[in-house]
């Protein structure tokens, strides 16, 4: 095989490869998707060379096919993520992620005086700016922007 | 709007706002209408606010209703560590309507989702205070005879002042022209200007508080607070600039009225108080009628 990048993380027979995650956000992606809690075989590589990022990460989950709603949750931390759906070692489908219009239970509200930071409440935001990633809190109505984005 | 909570001024449409304003006029003409007889209203003040609480409780009493509740969280079970959710679940089983004030932002929206009965937000931190906005609108309607096509001047702290933001949102239904007068540090935030741009509503920004007010129909004054300034020298420079004095009103329009959400500190000189254009004390009184109208509408007890 001439492509040395491919050799760094072994191939899977069936499942999903999530590529083009920025290396900084790998563990957030794992936690958002709950990959730390499932029994499937998972391989990941991080701090790999990339054209897009300084360093990228990649995750391969065997025998797992994500629903769009599920995978779109990672769009906030990995907006450039690309999914390859693998069946019998072949890529049968490629997908990218989109930020959902409503973000539920993933992001912490930036406002320290927001009720969601004081009681056990599932956070809820509506996406008010796709390009810059600006989320408006359903409760306190304050905007959380990408630079202050904290994943719960 | 029967059964609907009032958390944010944007929860009410233009028609609903007009309904409240017209109903407030009806209650002002006939203040004692026992529509809330046999009804219980919970008044939950998780932080003290004497002015707002007395205004609500007066409105409830004038409507013949009964009040239960507390005046600050030290006299509620919050001090025992009860969650807001549990307090609201419990109280909404007792009362027909809940009026609440809370220091945390979003508390009223959350409560409206947990409550079995409608919630009226009487202020949630720096977020929303929609009944203040509705009493402002009633004051404007009453003094101008209309809400349409007015020239509204907003003066002082336009950055943090939630009353001016809510007023701007509510008045945007009525084709106004806005003039913003503030120090540079406290200018109207971009999000509100973008909102007006999208609706094609005209606004002008000024940093000088001068005779430009001669075009105003409404002059809405707010406090410029020391703690809003990162640099105390900046505060010292502007603290006496945004002060309204009686002499400044000489060339203003006859129909001009001066509003202020109160409490005032020094931004309206006391020599303005006797001017017939000063309206801030009547404005506070209008709050009782506006709140009567809001409660009667939400409980579906009266329509105009």
Tab-separated table of C-alpha atoms in Angstrom:
chain	number	residue	atom	x	y	z
A	1	UNK	CA	0.000	0.000	0.000
A	2	UNK	CA	1.501	3.317	-1.010
A	3	UNK	CA	-0.644	5.490	1.238
A	4	UNK	CA	1.240	5.453	4.531
A	5	UNK	CA	-1.483	7.417	6.337
A	6	UNK	CA	-3.836	4.469	5.975
A	7	UNK	CA	-1.390	2.185	7.688
A	8	UNK	CA	-1.405	4.128	10.910
A	9	UNK	CA	-4.895	3.009	11.883
A	10	UNK	CA	-5.989	-0.437	10.836
A	11	UNK	CA	-8.973	-0.906	8.513
A	12	UNK	CA	-12.379	-2.169	9.663
A	13	UNK	CA	-14.665	-4.621	7.937
A	14	UNK	CA	-18.031	-3.031	8.750
A	15	UNK	CA	-18.726	0.188	10.557
A	16	UNK	CA	-18.059	3.927	10.452
A	17	UNK	CA	-14.871	5.906	10.043
A	18	UNK	CA	-15.003	9.468	11.294
A	19	UNK	CA	-12.203	11.426	9.695
A	20	UNK	CA	-11.029	15.052	9.804
A	21	UNK	CA	-11.581	15.649	13.490
A	22	UNK	CA	-9.178	18.258	14.803
A	23	UNK	CA	-6.814	16.503	17.215
A	24	UNK	CA	-7.779	18.866	20.066
A	25	UNK	CA	-11.353	17.676	19.946
A	26	UNK	CA	-10.946	13.918	19.615
A	27	UNK	CA	-11.906	13.112	23.170
A	28	UNK	CA	-14.894	15.442	23.045
A	29	UNK	CA	-16.119	13.600	19.959
A	30	UNK	CA	-15.687	10.280	21.774
A	31	UNK	CA	-17.596	11.539	24.762
A	32	UNK	CA	-20.439	13.187	22.790
A	33	UNK	CA	-21.034	9.984	20.844
A	34	UNK	CA	-20.756	7.921	24.009
A	35	UNK	CA	-18.010	5.787	22.434
A	36	UNK	CA	-16.420	5.420	25.848
A	37	UNK	CA	-19.473	3.483	26.974
A	38	UNK	CA	-20.151	1.033	24.151
A	39	UNK	CA	-18.825	-2.485	23.626
A	40	UNK	CA	-17.924	-2.169	19.922
A	41	UNK	CA	-14.329	-2.409	18.797
A	42	UNK	CA	-12.968	1.086	18.369
A	43	UNK	CA	-9.625	2.241	17.059
A	44	UNK	CA	-8.534	5.811	16.964
A	45	UNK	CA	-5.528	7.735	15.925
A	46	UNK	CA	-4.609	11.238	16.840
A	47	UNK	CA	-1.961	13.832	16.020
A	48	UNK	CA	-1.880	12.529	12.458
A	49	UNK	CA	-0.708	14.679	9.577
A	50	UNK	CA	-3.441	16.578	7.807
A	51	UNK	CA	-3.885	19.174	5.102
A	52	UNK	CA	-6.860	20.743	6.827
A	53	UNK	CA	-5.621	20.933	10.400
A	54	UNK	CA	-2.265	21.185	12.034
A	55	UNK	CA	-2.991	17.706	13.313
A	56	UNK	CA	-6.040	15.571	12.866
A	57	UNK	CA	-7.651	12.628	14.553
A	58	UNK	CA	-9.614	9.715	13.165
A	59	UNK	CA	-11.975	7.244	14.813
A	60	UNK	CA	-13.062	3.871	13.463
A	61	UNK	CA	-16.017	2.197	15.096
A	62	UNK	CA	-16.713	-1.378	14.081
A	63	UNK	CA	-20.293	-2.497	13.476
A	64	UNK	CA	-21.753	0.909	14.256
A	65	UNK	CA	-23.839	3.037	11.879
A	66	UNK	CA	-24.915	6.403	13.257
A	67	UNK	CA	-28.256	8.084	12.736
A	68	UNK	CA	-27.952	11.647	11.341
A	69	UNK	CA	-29.335	13.179	14.555
A	70	UNK	CA	-26.762	11.309	16.544
A	71	UNK	CA	-23.760	12.158	14.420
A	72	UNK	CA	-24.736	15.803	13.930
A	73	UNK	CA	-24.123	16.330	17.637
A	74	UNK	CA	-20.391	16.334	16.967
A	75	UNK	CA	-20.707	19.137	14.417
A	76	UNK	CA	-20.132	21.733	17.133
A	77	UNK	CA	-16.673	20.417	17.946
A	78	UNK	CA	-15.836	18.776	14.617
A	79	UNK	CA	-17.562	20.820	11.921
A	80	UNK	CA	-15.343	19.386	9.163
A	81	UNK	CA	-15.782	15.746	10.162
A	82	UNK	CA	-16.279	13.334	7.266
A	83	UNK	CA	-17.925	9.974	7.703
A	84	UNK	CA	-17.117	6.938	5.667
A	85	UNK	CA	-19.623	4.139	5.989
A	86	UNK	CA	-17.804	0.853	5.530
A	87	UNK	CA	-19.363	-2.403	4.449
A	88	UNK	CA	-17.134	-5.371	3.753
A	89	UNK	CA	-13.993	-3.182	3.694
A	90	UNK	CA	-15.515	-0.918	1.038
A	91	UNK	CA	-16.619	2.682	1.481
A	92	UNK	CA	-20.308	2.525	0.546
A	93	UNK	CA	-21.290	6.032	1.580
A	94	UNK	CA	-19.665	9.359	2.530
A	95	UNK	CA	-21.339	11.897	4.755
A	96	UNK	CA	-20.504	15.215	6.327
A	97	UNK	CA	-22.009	16.701	9.470
A	98	UNK	CA	-24.312	19.695	9.781
A	99	UNK	CA	-25.045	21.757	12.863
A	100	UNK	CA	-28.635	21.070	13.959
A	101	UNK	CA	-31.052	24.010	14.316
A	102	UNK	CA	-31.673	22.981	17.878
A	103	UNK	CA	-28.868	21.814	20.140
A	104	UNK	CA	-30.109	19.895	23.162
A	105	UNK	CA	-28.057	18.748	26.117
A	106	UNK	CA	-24.566	19.089	24.639
A	107	UNK	CA	-23.396	22.617	25.249
A	108	UNK	CA	-23.026	24.539	28.505
A	109	UNK	CA	-24.524	28.027	28.540
A	110	UNK	CA	-21.821	30.685	28.762
A	111	UNK	CA	-23.897	32.833	31.124
A	112	UNK	CA	-22.985	32.083	34.766
A	113	UNK	CA	-26.332	33.525	35.850
A	114	UNK	CA	-28.313	31.198	33.586
A	115	UNK	CA	-30.684	28.896	35.462
A	116	UNK	CA	-29.235	25.897	33.570
A	117	UNK	CA	-25.941	26.426	35.397
A	118	UNK	CA	-27.689	26.232	38.787
A	119	UNK	CA	-30.304	23.501	38.488
A	120	UNK	CA	-30.350	20.083	36.873
A	121	UNK	CA	-31.804	21.261	33.544
A	122	UNK	CA	-31.060	19.936	30.065
A	123	UNK	CA	-29.649	22.863	28.098
A	124	UNK	CA	-31.379	23.913	24.887
A	125	UNK	CA	-30.120	26.292	22.242
A	126	UNK	CA	-31.270	27.440	18.861
A	127	UNK	CA	-28.689	28.047	16.182
A	128	UNK	CA	-28.839	31.742	15.272
A	129	UNK	CA	-25.683	31.905	13.161
A	130	UNK	CA	-24.425	28.856	11.266
A	131	UNK	CA	-21.237	30.388	9.958
A	132	UNK	CA	-19.899	31.739	13.220
A	133	UNK	CA	-21.648	29.133	15.404
A	134	UNK	CA	-23.807	31.292	17.659
A	135	UNK	CA	-26.226	29.494	19.936
A	136	UNK	CA	-29.051	31.286	21.710
A	137	UNK	CA	-30.031	29.806	25.056
A	138	UNK	CA	-33.703	28.846	25.213
A	139	UNK	CA	-33.766	29.864	28.882
A	140	UNK	CA	-31.648	32.970	29.516
A	141	UNK	CA	-31.692	34.095	25.832
A	142	UNK	CA	-27.952	34.857	25.880
A	143	UNK	CA	-25.721	33.899	22.966
A	144	UNK	CA	-22.933	31.360	23.355
A	145	UNK	CA	-20.369	31.699	20.568
A	146	UNK	CA	-17.833	29.237	19.250
A	147	UNK	CA	-14.944	30.734	21.216
A	148	UNK	CA	-16.794	30.159	24.527
A	149	UNK	CA	-18.275	26.837	23.563
A	150	UNK	CA	-17.979	24.305	26.348
A	151	UNK	CA	-19.249	20.775	25.913
A	152	UNK	CA	-21.052	19.230	28.867
B	1	UNK	CA	-53.786	34.327	25.214
B	2	UNK	CA	-55.788	32.367	27.780
B	3	UNK	CA	-53.585	29.887	29.609
B	4	UNK	CA	-50.414	31.320	28.077
B	5	UNK	CA	-47.390	32.222	30.191
B	6	UNK	CA	-45.785	35.645	29.809
B	7	UNK	CA	-42.031	35.159	30.097
B	8	UNK	CA	-40.626	37.416	27.395
B	9	UNK	CA	-42.257	40.329	25.556
B	10	UNK	CA	-41.741	38.406	22.299
B	11	UNK	CA	-44.204	35.775	23.579
B	12	UNK	CA	-47.008	38.234	22.761
B	13	UNK	CA	-48.031	39.217	19.236
B	14	UNK	CA	-48.904	42.747	18.157
B	15	UNK	CA	-52.611	41.944	18.552
B	16	UNK	CA	-52.070	40.556	22.049
B	17	UNK	CA	-50.077	43.631	23.062
B	18	UNK	CA	-52.877	45.885	21.789
B	19	UNK	CA	-55.440	43.801	23.632
B	20	UNK	CA	-53.524	44.295	26.920
B	21	UNK	CA	-53.156	48.036	26.320
B	22	UNK	CA	-56.871	48.483	25.615
B	23	UNK	CA	-57.861	46.335	28.556
B	24	UNK	CA	-55.569	48.381	30.820
B	25	UNK	CA	-57.516	51.493	29.773
B	26	UNK	CA	-60.738	49.727	30.705
B	27	UNK	CA	-59.374	48.836	34.148
B	28	UNK	CA	-58.180	52.381	34.680
B	29	UNK	CA	-61.709	53.633	33.971
B	30	UNK	CA	-63.219	50.952	36.272
B	31	UNK	CA	-60.503	49.855	38.697
B	32	UNK	CA	-62.599	47.627	40.926
B	33	UNK	CA	-63.761	44.645	38.905
B	34	UNK	CA	-63.862	41.467	41.016
B	35	UNK	CA	-62.903	39.145	38.152
B	36	UNK	CA	-60.395	37.241	40.275
B	37	UNK	CA	-62.879	36.438	43.012
B	38	UNK	CA	-62.249	32.888	44.283
B	39	UNK	CA	-58.929	32.809	42.450
B	40	UNK	CA	-55.562	32.393	44.148
B	41	UNK	CA	-52.466	34.031	42.709
B	42	UNK	CA	-49.026	32.958	43.938
B	43	UNK	CA	-46.550	35.807	44.215
B	44	UNK	CA	-43.088	34.225	44.418
B	45	UNK	CA	-40.313	36.751	44.928
B	46	UNK	CA	-37.050	34.812	45.108
B	47	UNK	CA	-35.381	38.197	45.401
B	48	UNK	CA	-36.942	41.318	46.855
B	49	UNK	CA	-38.482	43.915	44.555
B	50	UNK	CA	-40.863	46.020	46.560
B	51	UNK	CA	-42.058	48.195	43.691
B	52	UNK	CA	-42.965	45.353	41.342
B	53	UNK	CA	-44.428	43.185	44.091
B	54	UNK	CA	-46.680	45.921	45.456
B	55	UNK	CA	-47.841	46.758	41.959
B	56	UNK	CA	-48.818	43.125	41.316
B	57	UNK	CA	-50.404	42.647	44.709
B	58	UNK	CA	-52.403	45.857	44.305
B	59	UNK	CA	-53.598	44.612	40.914
B	60	UNK	CA	-54.606	41.236	42.419
B	61	UNK	CA	-56.437	42.913	45.280
B	62	UNK	CA	-58.254	45.312	42.959
B	63	UNK	CA	-59.437	42.300	40.989
B	64	UNK	CA	-60.706	40.666	44.178
B	65	UNK	CA	-58.217	37.778	44.133
B	66	UNK	CA	-56.208	36.271	46.984
B	67	UNK	CA	-52.427	36.289	47.196
B	68	UNK	CA	-50.131	33.594	48.571
B	69	UNK	CA	-46.346	33.581	48.409
B	70	UNK	CA	-43.152	35.037	49.782
B	71	UNK	CA	-41.293	38.304	49.449
B	72	UNK	CA	-37.727	37.030	49.324
B	73	UNK	CA	-36.072	33.628	49.203
B	74	UNK	CA	-35.013	33.722	52.871
B	75	UNK	CA	-38.649	33.127	53.790
B	76	UNK	CA	-39.109	30.281	51.308
B	77	UNK	CA	-37.947	26.684	51.295
B	78	UNK	CA	-35.182	27.675	48.853
B	79	UNK	CA	-33.036	28.229	51.929
B	80	UNK	CA	-33.509	24.552	52.796
B	81	UNK	CA	-32.100	23.690	49.394
B	82	UNK	CA	-35.347	23.036	47.554
B	83	UNK	CA	-34.951	23.258	43.796
B	84	UNK	CA	-36.876	25.803	41.748
B	85	UNK	CA	-38.590	22.936	39.967
B	86	UNK	CA	-39.969	21.492	43.204
B	87	UNK	CA	-41.139	24.878	44.480
B	88	UNK	CA	-42.958	25.571	41.210
B	89	UNK	CA	-44.482	22.071	41.011
B	90	UNK	CA	-45.846	22.469	44.524
B	91	UNK	CA	-47.113	26.039	44.251
B	92	UNK	CA	-48.700	25.539	40.837
B	93	UNK	CA	-50.899	22.886	42.438
B	94	UNK	CA	-52.230	25.479	44.875
B	95	UNK	CA	-52.660	28.563	42.722
B	96	UNK	CA	-54.454	29.563	39.506
B	97	UNK	CA	-51.591	31.759	38.359
B	98	UNK	CA	-47.964	32.276	39.407
B	99	UNK	CA	-46.189	35.648	39.393
B	100	UNK	CA	-42.466	35.194	39.931
B	101	UNK	CA	-39.300	37.218	40.307
B	102	UNK	CA	-35.985	35.375	40.326
B	103	UNK	CA	-32.328	36.481	40.327
B	104	UNK	CA	-31.301	33.842	37.767
B	105	UNK	CA	-31.849	34.331	34.045
B	106	UNK	CA	-34.140	31.816	32.373
B	107	UNK	CA	-35.808	30.892	35.686
B	108	UNK	CA	-39.219	32.014	34.447
B	109	UNK	CA	-38.987	30.148	31.120
B	110	UNK	CA	-37.979	26.992	32.956
B	111	UNK	CA	-40.778	27.421	35.486
B	112	UNK	CA	-43.322	27.882	32.699
B	113	UNK	CA	-42.317	24.435	31.422
B	114	UNK	CA	-42.697	22.827	34.832
B	115	UNK	CA	-45.801	24.639	36.054
B	116	UNK	CA	-49.357	23.368	35.773
B	117	UNK	CA	-50.661	26.969	35.592
B	118	UNK	CA	-49.498	30.049	33.631
B	119	UNK	CA	-46.408	31.946	34.814
B	120	UNK	CA	-45.975	35.698	34.664
B	121	UNK	CA	-42.330	36.743	34.703
B	122	UNK	CA	-41.846	39.687	37.060
B	123	UNK	CA	-38.140	39.830	36.207
B	124	UNK	CA	-35.509	37.104	35.770
B	125	UNK	CA	-32.093	38.576	36.488
B	126	UNK	CA	-30.957	40.896	33.716
B	127	UNK	CA	-33.002	38.984	31.145
B	128	UNK	CA	-36.686	39.913	30.799
B	129	UNK	CA	-39.287	42.001	32.597
B	130	UNK	CA	-42.236	41.969	30.191
B	131	UNK	CA	-44.835	43.525	32.480
B	132	UNK	CA	-42.606	46.618	32.723
B	133	UNK	CA	-42.648	46.770	28.930
B	134	UNK	CA	-46.425	46.445	28.770
B	135	UNK	CA	-46.883	49.245	31.288
B	136	UNK	CA	-44.461	51.362	29.238
B	137	UNK	CA	-46.550	50.667	26.145
B	138	UNK	CA	-49.730	51.523	27.977
B	139	UNK	CA	-48.152	54.788	29.139
B	140	UNK	CA	-47.150	55.627	25.583
B	141	UNK	CA	-50.583	54.722	24.211
B	142	UNK	CA	-52.346	56.723	26.890
B	143	UNK	CA	-50.269	59.872	26.427
B	144	UNK	CA	-49.981	59.785	22.634
B	145	UNK	CA	-53.357	58.266	21.747
B	146	UNK	CA	-51.574	55.698	19.572
B	147	UNK	CA	-48.553	53.435	19.424
B	148	UNK	CA	-48.041	53.981	15.690
B	149	UNK	CA	-45.434	56.180	13.953
B	150	UNK	CA	-43.849	57.682	17.063
B	151	UNK	CA	-40.376	59.143	17.472
B	152	UNK	CA	-38.873	57.413	20.497
B	153	UNK	CA	-35.677	58.647	22.151
B	154	UNK	CA	-33.894	56.188	24.421
B	155	UNK	CA	-31.302	57.789	26.705
B	156	UNK	CA	-28.594	56.491	29.043
B	157	UNK	CA	-27.503	52.892	29.450
B	158	UNK	CA	-28.629	51.278	26.213
B	159	UNK	CA	-26.187	48.398	26.465
B	160	UNK	CA	-27.289	46.664	29.648
B	161	UNK	CA	-30.717	48.203	30.169
B	162	UNK	CA	-33.178	45.354	29.688
B	163	UNK	CA	-36.142	47.737	29.752
B	164	UNK	CA	-34.939	49.597	26.668
B	165	UNK	CA	-34.270	46.357	24.798
B	166	UNK	CA	-37.729	44.968	25.510
B	167	UNK	CA	-39.336	48.310	24.676
B	168	UNK	CA	-37.471	48.370	21.365
B	169	UNK	CA	-38.681	44.854	20.515
B	170	UNK	CA	-42.279	45.630	21.446
B	171	UNK	CA	-42.413	49.029	19.689
B	172	UNK	CA	-40.989	47.472	16.516
B	173	UNK	CA	-44.572	46.339	15.715
B	174	UNK	CA	-45.688	49.969	15.396
B	175	UNK	CA	-43.447	51.623	12.790
B	176	UNK	CA	-41.435	53.874	15.124
B	177	UNK	CA	-38.315	55.966	14.554
B	178	UNK	CA	-35.689	55.463	17.255
B	179	UNK	CA	-33.016	57.816	18.480
B	180	UNK	CA	-30.383	56.351	20.775
B	181	UNK	CA	-28.462	58.700	23.058
B	182	UNK	CA	-25.723	57.092	25.130
B	183	UNK	CA	-22.045	57.213	26.044
B	184	UNK	CA	-19.862	55.163	23.699
B	185	UNK	CA	-19.340	52.464	26.317
B	186	UNK	CA	-23.084	51.914	26.693
B	187	UNK	CA	-24.291	51.970	23.073
B	188	UNK	CA	-27.196	49.900	21.830
B	189	UNK	CA	-25.839	46.383	21.088
B	190	UNK	CA	-25.485	45.344	17.445
B	191	UNK	CA	-28.009	42.527	17.722
B	192	UNK	CA	-30.804	45.045	18.309
B	193	UNK	CA	-29.623	47.306	15.508
B	194	UNK	CA	-29.548	44.318	13.149
B	195	UNK	CA	-33.055	43.443	14.254
B	196	UNK	CA	-34.232	46.964	13.318
B	197	UNK	CA	-32.304	46.856	10.024
B	198	UNK	CA	-34.086	43.669	9.059
B	199	UNK	CA	-37.462	45.267	9.722
B	200	UNK	CA	-36.476	48.466	7.914
B	201	UNK	CA	-37.012	50.574	11.037
B	202	UNK	CA	-35.011	53.805	11.121
B	203	UNK	CA	-32.713	54.625	14.023
B	204	UNK	CA	-30.090	57.249	14.741
B	205	UNK	CA	-27.278	57.113	17.264
B	206	UNK	CA	-25.991	60.091	19.194
B	207	UNK	CA	-23.476	60.574	21.968
B	208	UNK	CA	-24.552	64.155	22.742
B	209	UNK	CA	-27.662	64.855	24.768
B	210	UNK	CA	-28.710	68.181	23.260
B	211	UNK	CA	-31.592	69.946	21.506
B	212	UNK	CA	-32.023	66.982	19.153
B	213	UNK	CA	-34.732	65.933	21.593
B	214	UNK	CA	-36.991	68.612	20.096
B	215	UNK	CA	-38.255	65.977	17.635
B	216	UNK	CA	-39.188	63.469	20.337
B	217	UNK	CA	-42.653	62.157	21.167
B	218	UNK	CA	-41.293	59.958	23.951
B	219	UNK	CA	-38.099	60.479	25.919
B	220	UNK	CA	-37.272	57.261	27.752
B	221	UNK	CA	-34.584	57.896	30.370
B	222	UNK	CA	-32.496	55.211	32.103
B	223	UNK	CA	-29.856	55.157	34.792
B	224	UNK	CA	-26.171	55.219	33.887
B	225	UNK	CA	-24.663	53.045	36.602
B	226	UNK	CA	-21.109	53.336	37.829
B	227	UNK	CA	-20.585	49.557	37.923
B	228	UNK	CA	-21.168	49.307	34.160
B	229	UNK	CA	-17.895	51.055	33.413
B	230	UNK	CA	-14.625	49.168	33.235
B	231	UNK	CA	-12.784	52.466	33.598
B	232	UNK	CA	-13.972	54.675	36.487
B	233	UNK	CA	-12.573	57.766	34.740
B	234	UNK	CA	-14.989	57.140	31.859
B	235	UNK	CA	-17.863	57.106	34.312
B	236	UNK	CA	-16.761	60.384	35.881
B	237	UNK	CA	-16.635	61.932	32.402
B	238	UNK	CA	-20.168	60.973	31.435
B	239	UNK	CA	-22.081	60.826	34.722
B	240	UNK	CA	-23.392	64.367	34.422
B	241	UNK	CA	-23.762	64.394	30.640
B	242	UNK	CA	-26.904	62.270	30.369
B	243	UNK	CA	-28.924	64.267	32.853
B	244	UNK	CA	-32.228	65.819	31.829
B	245	UNK	CA	-32.879	69.329	33.153
B	246	UNK	CA	-36.050	71.372	32.866
B	247	UNK	CA	-34.424	74.030	30.668
B	248	UNK	CA	-33.696	71.401	28.018
B	249	UNK	CA	-37.439	70.901	27.506
B	250	UNK	CA	-38.156	74.455	26.296
B	251	UNK	CA	-38.234	73.677	22.592
B	252	UNK	CA	-39.709	70.210	22.791
B	253	UNK	CA	-43.047	69.117	21.350
B	254	UNK	CA	-46.230	69.642	23.375
B	255	UNK	CA	-47.097	65.955	23.255
B	256	UNK	CA	-43.640	64.913	24.526
B	257	UNK	CA	-43.738	62.746	27.632
B	258	UNK	CA	-40.754	61.702	29.729
B	259	UNK	CA	-40.700	58.112	30.912
B	260	UNK	CA	-38.356	56.338	33.311
B	261	UNK	CA	-38.656	52.798	34.721
B	262	UNK	CA	-37.608	54.108	38.170
B	263	UNK	CA	-35.853	54.222	40.551
B	264	UNK	CA	-34.184	57.374	39.355
B	265	UNK	CA	-30.899	58.588	40.772
B	266	UNK	CA	-29.746	61.854	39.208
B	267	UNK	CA	-30.458	61.358	35.493
B	268	UNK	CA	-33.631	63.417	35.686
B	269	UNK	CA	-33.097	66.592	37.684
B	270	UNK	CA	-35.859	67.173	40.242
B	271	UNK	CA	-36.663	70.493	38.527
B	272	UNK	CA	-38.268	68.411	35.749
B	273	UNK	CA	-40.777	66.817	38.138
B	274	UNK	CA	-43.223	69.733	38.017
B	275	UNK	CA	-43.121	69.992	34.225
B	276	UNK	CA	-46.359	68.593	32.726
B	277	UNK	CA	-44.206	66.579	30.323
B	278	UNK	CA	-42.801	64.543	33.228
B	279	UNK	CA	-44.736	61.321	33.285
B	280	UNK	CA	-42.658	58.822	35.286
B	281	UNK	CA	-44.781	58.805	38.421
B	282	UNK	CA	-48.039	58.246	36.508
B	283	UNK	CA	-46.157	55.620	34.506
B	284	UNK	CA	-45.589	53.628	37.701
B	285	UNK	CA	-49.274	53.920	38.527
B	286	UNK	CA	-50.168	52.622	35.063
B	287	UNK	CA	-48.338	49.449	36.067
B	288	UNK	CA	-51.250	48.400	38.248
B	289	UNK	CA	-53.748	48.682	35.359
B	290	UNK	CA	-51.401	46.974	32.921
B	291	UNK	CA	-50.899	44.083	35.357
B	292	UNK	CA	-54.647	43.802	35.947
B	293	UNK	CA	-55.073	43.533	32.189
B	294	UNK	CA	-52.318	40.932	31.866
B	295	UNK	CA	-53.716	38.706	34.619
B	296	UNK	CA	-57.321	38.995	33.426
B	297	UNK	CA	-56.253	38.134	29.859
B	298	UNK	CA	-54.088	35.170	30.811
B	299	UNK	CA	-56.851	33.742	32.976
B	300	UNK	CA	-59.331	34.340	30.150
B	301	UNK	CA	-61.579	36.451	32.371
B	302	UNK	CA	-62.028	39.476	30.164
B	303	UNK	CA	-61.544	40.605	26.602
B	304	UNK	CA	-61.998	43.903	24.805
